Amino acid sequence: MKERKKFEVIKSLSEIMQKFNVFKDVLFTIVDIKLPKKGGYLRVYLSVFPEEKKNDFVSYFQKISSTIKNELKKEVYLRHLPSKIVFYTSKEFEEAERVYKILEKIKNEEKSK
């Protein structure tokens, strides 16, 4: 049941954020969310492209988080509403790219031997 609720929240949150998105040249994806047990913070992890605009993008949505919370409340029933929505950028892609570069470097070193 929890996974279904999480999927509903991600779907609704994505549609709401798309509606309020003023950055038309930015592509974003909700990578993960952490639902609070009782009234805590709803943590939303985003992947933002291009990377240069991720700070502006996150700070904009941080400013309008109360509006987004109210819209989410209309869309999805949550027994315990989060007191606040907090946005973070996901570091998974940065780490994956760093590991990929290290592997490529090792591969190139082995070829040169």
PDB file of C-alpha atoms in Angstrom:
ATOM      1  CA  MET A   1       0.000   0.000   0.000  1.00  0.00           C
ATOM      2  CA  LYS A   2       2.823   2.414   0.826  1.00  0.00           C
ATOM      3  CA  GLU A   3       4.446   2.049  -2.615  1.00  0.00           C
ATOM      4  CA  ARG A   4       1.172   2.829  -4.350  1.00  0.00           C
ATOM      5  CA  LYS A   5       0.746   5.982  -2.261  1.00  0.00           C
ATOM      6  CA  LYS A   6       4.331   6.980  -3.010  1.00  0.00           C
ATOM      7  CA  PHE A   7       3.698   6.528  -6.747  1.00  0.00           C
ATOM      8  CA  GLU A   8       0.525   8.657  -6.532  1.00  0.00           C
ATOM      9  CA  VAL A   9       2.408  11.430  -4.736  1.00  0.00           C
ATOM     10  CA  ILE A  10       5.257  11.394  -7.282  1.00  0.00           C
ATOM     11  CA  LYS A  11       2.818  11.486 -10.205  1.00  0.00           C
ATOM     12  CA  SER A  12       0.736  14.323  -8.757  1.00  0.00           C
ATOM     13  CA  LEU A  13       3.778  16.269  -7.601  1.00  0.00           C
ATOM     14  CA  SER A  14       5.339  16.002 -11.041  1.00  0.00           C
ATOM     15  CA  GLU A  15       2.191  17.369 -12.696  1.00  0.00           C
ATOM     16  CA  ILE A  16       1.926  20.199 -10.166  1.00  0.00           C
ATOM     17  CA  MET A  17       5.571  21.160 -10.590  1.00  0.00           C
ATOM     18  CA  GLN A  18       5.185  21.114 -14.363  1.00  0.00           C
ATOM     19  CA  LYS A  19       2.234  23.491 -14.038  1.00  0.00           C
ATOM     20  CA  PHE A  20       4.224  25.983 -11.922  1.00  0.00           C
ATOM     21  CA  ASN A  21       7.517  25.576 -13.798  1.00  0.00           C
ATOM     22  CA  VAL A  22       8.746  28.934 -15.123  1.00  0.00           C
ATOM     23  CA  PHE A  23      11.982  27.403 -16.443  1.00  0.00           C
ATOM     24  CA  LYS A  24      10.836  26.271 -19.884  1.00  0.00           C
ATOM     25  CA  ASP A  25      14.362  25.259 -20.948  1.00  0.00           C
ATOM     26  CA  VAL A  26      14.924  22.991 -17.922  1.00  0.00           C
ATOM     27  CA  LEU A  27      14.132  19.296 -17.871  1.00  0.00           C
ATOM     28  CA  PHE A  28      13.497  17.783 -14.448  1.00  0.00           C
ATOM     29  CA  THR A  29      12.610  14.396 -13.067  1.00  0.00           C
ATOM     30  CA  ILE A  30      11.521  13.421  -9.597  1.00  0.00           C
ATOM     31  CA  VAL A  31      13.994  10.690  -8.715  1.00  0.00           C
ATOM     32  CA  ASP A  32      12.644   9.812  -5.285  1.00  0.00           C
ATOM     33  CA  ILE A  33      10.575  11.112  -2.394  1.00  0.00           C
ATOM     34  CA  LYS A  34      10.660  10.391   1.312  1.00  0.00           C
ATOM     35  CA  LEU A  35       7.207  10.459   2.874  1.00  0.00           C
ATOM     36  CA  PRO A  36       7.160  11.483   6.525  1.00  0.00           C
ATOM     37  CA  LYS A  37       5.551   9.291   9.159  1.00  0.00           C
ATOM     38  CA  LYS A  38       3.615  12.077  10.910  1.00  0.00           C
ATOM     39  CA  GLY A  39       3.752  15.703   9.860  1.00  0.00           C
ATOM     40  CA  GLY A  40       7.461  15.841   9.065  1.00  0.00           C
ATOM     41  CA  TYR A  41       9.104  17.124   5.898  1.00  0.00           C
ATOM     42  CA  LEU A  42       8.300  15.631   2.515  1.00  0.00           C
ATOM     43  CA  ARG A  43      11.723  15.317   0.886  1.00  0.00           C
ATOM     44  CA  VAL A  44      11.724  15.481  -2.912  1.00  0.00           C
ATOM     45  CA  TYR A  45      14.879  14.463  -4.801  1.00  0.00           C
ATOM     46  CA  LEU A  46      15.192  15.931  -8.289  1.00  0.00           C
ATOM     47  CA  SER A  47      17.357  15.374 -11.299  1.00  0.00           C
ATOM     48  CA  VAL A  48      17.723  18.653 -13.188  1.00  0.00           C
ATOM     49  CA  PHE A  49      19.153  19.205 -16.664  1.00  0.00           C
ATOM     50  CA  PRO A  50      21.084  21.386 -17.525  1.00  0.00           C
ATOM     51  CA  GLU A  51      23.200  21.195 -14.392  1.00  0.00           C
ATOM     52  CA  GLU A  52      23.977  24.934 -14.426  1.00  0.00           C
ATOM     53  CA  LYS A  53      20.371  25.809 -13.610  1.00  0.00           C
ATOM     54  CA  LYS A  54      19.764  23.295 -10.840  1.00  0.00           C
ATOM     55  CA  ASN A  55      20.371  25.763  -7.980  1.00  0.00           C
ATOM     56  CA  ASP A  56      17.985  28.366  -9.436  1.00  0.00           C
ATOM     57  CA  PHE A  57      15.419  25.679 -10.158  1.00  0.00           C
ATOM     58  CA  VAL A  58      15.511  24.200  -6.659  1.00  0.00           C
ATOM     59  CA  SER A  59      15.472  27.594  -4.932  1.00  0.00           C
ATOM     60  CA  TYR A  60      12.446  28.680  -7.001  1.00  0.00           C
ATOM     61  CA  PHE A  61      10.463  25.597  -6.007  1.00  0.00           C
ATOM     62  CA  GLN A  62      11.639  25.977  -2.419  1.00  0.00           C
ATOM     63  CA  LYS A  63      10.061  29.470  -2.401  1.00  0.00           C
ATOM     64  CA  ILE A  64       6.700  28.233  -3.680  1.00  0.00           C
ATOM     65  CA  SER A  65       6.678  24.997  -1.661  1.00  0.00           C
ATOM     66  CA  SER A  66       3.622  26.047   0.378  1.00  0.00           C
ATOM     67  CA  THR A  67       1.636  26.564  -2.846  1.00  0.00           C
ATOM     68  CA  ILE A  68       2.754  23.163  -4.094  1.00  0.00           C
ATOM     69  CA  LYS A  69       1.812  21.592  -0.755  1.00  0.00           C
ATOM     70  CA  ASN A  70      -1.699  23.057  -1.012  1.00  0.00           C
ATOM     71  CA  GLU A  71      -2.092  21.769  -4.575  1.00  0.00           C
ATOM     72  CA  LEU A  72      -0.839  18.339  -3.530  1.00  0.00           C
ATOM     73  CA  LYS A  73      -3.350  18.292  -0.689  1.00  0.00           C
ATOM     74  CA  LYS A  74      -6.146  18.736  -3.258  1.00  0.00           C
ATOM     75  CA  GLU A  75      -4.846  15.925  -5.476  1.00  0.00           C
ATOM     76  CA  VAL A  76      -3.795  13.151  -3.080  1.00  0.00           C
ATOM     77  CA  TYR A  77      -5.203  12.080   0.263  1.00  0.00           C
ATOM     78  CA  LEU A  78      -2.482  11.722   2.863  1.00  0.00           C
ATOM     79  CA  ARG A  79      -3.422  10.718   6.388  1.00  0.00           C
ATOM     80  CA  HIS A  80      -0.554  12.755   7.825  1.00  0.00           C
ATOM     81  CA  LEU A  81       0.127  15.858   5.801  1.00  0.00           C
ATOM     82  CA  PRO A  82       3.750  16.951   5.653  1.00  0.00           C
ATOM     83  CA  SER A  83       4.432  20.209   7.458  1.00  0.00           C
ATOM     84  CA  LYS A  84       6.754  21.312   4.640  1.00  0.00           C
ATOM     85  CA  ILE A  85       8.070  20.183   1.261  1.00  0.00           C
ATOM     86  CA  VAL A  86      11.839  20.329   0.864  1.00  0.00           C
ATOM     87  CA  PHE A  87      13.556  19.955  -2.528  1.00  0.00           C
ATOM     88  CA  TYR A  88      17.005  18.446  -3.067  1.00  0.00           C
ATOM     89  CA  THR A  89      19.019  17.649  -6.164  1.00  0.00           C
ATOM     90  CA  SER A  90      19.902  14.011  -6.569  1.00  0.00           C
ATOM     91  CA  LYS A  91      23.601  13.226  -6.525  1.00  0.00           C
ATOM     92  CA  GLU A  92      23.224   9.776  -8.086  1.00  0.00           C
ATOM     93  CA  PHE A  93      23.932  10.952 -11.619  1.00  0.00           C
ATOM     94  CA  GLU A  94      26.970  12.971 -10.564  1.00  0.00           C
ATOM     95  CA  GLU A  95      28.389   9.951  -8.759  1.00  0.00           C
ATOM     96  CA  ALA A  96      27.629   7.655 -11.691  1.00  0.00           C
ATOM     97  CA  GLU A  97      29.396  10.027 -14.082  1.00  0.00           C
ATOM     98  CA  ARG A  98      32.430  10.216 -11.777  1.00  0.00           C
ATOM     99  CA  VAL A  99      32.643   6.400 -11.577  1.00  0.00           C
ATOM    100  CA  TYR A 100      32.261   6.149 -15.356  1.00  0.00           C
ATOM    101  CA  LYS A 101      35.181   8.556 -15.893  1.00  0.00           C
ATOM    102  CA  ILE A 102      37.352   6.573 -13.494  1.00  0.00           C
ATOM    103  CA  LEU A 103      36.527   3.332 -15.314  1.00  0.00           C
ATOM    104  CA  GLU A 104      37.295   4.920 -18.677  1.00  0.00           C
ATOM    105  CA  LYS A 105      40.628   6.170 -17.350  1.00  0.00           C
ATOM    106  CA  ILE A 106      41.529   2.673 -16.122  1.00  0.00           C
ATOM    107  CA  LYS A 107      40.448   1.160 -19.444  1.00  0.00           C
ATOM    108  CA  ASN A 108      42.603   3.624 -21.400  1.00  0.00           C
ATOM    109  CA  GLU A 109      45.595   2.964 -19.140  1.00  0.00           C
ATOM    110  CA  GLU A 110      45.282  -0.782 -19.695  1.00  0.00           C
ATOM    111  CA  LYS A 111      45.107  -0.287 -23.476  1.00  0.00           C
ATOM    112  CA  SER A 112      48.270   1.801 -23.461  1.00  0.00           C
ATOM    113  CA  LYS A 113      50.260  -0.933 -21.647  1.00  0.00           C
TER     114      LYS A 113
END
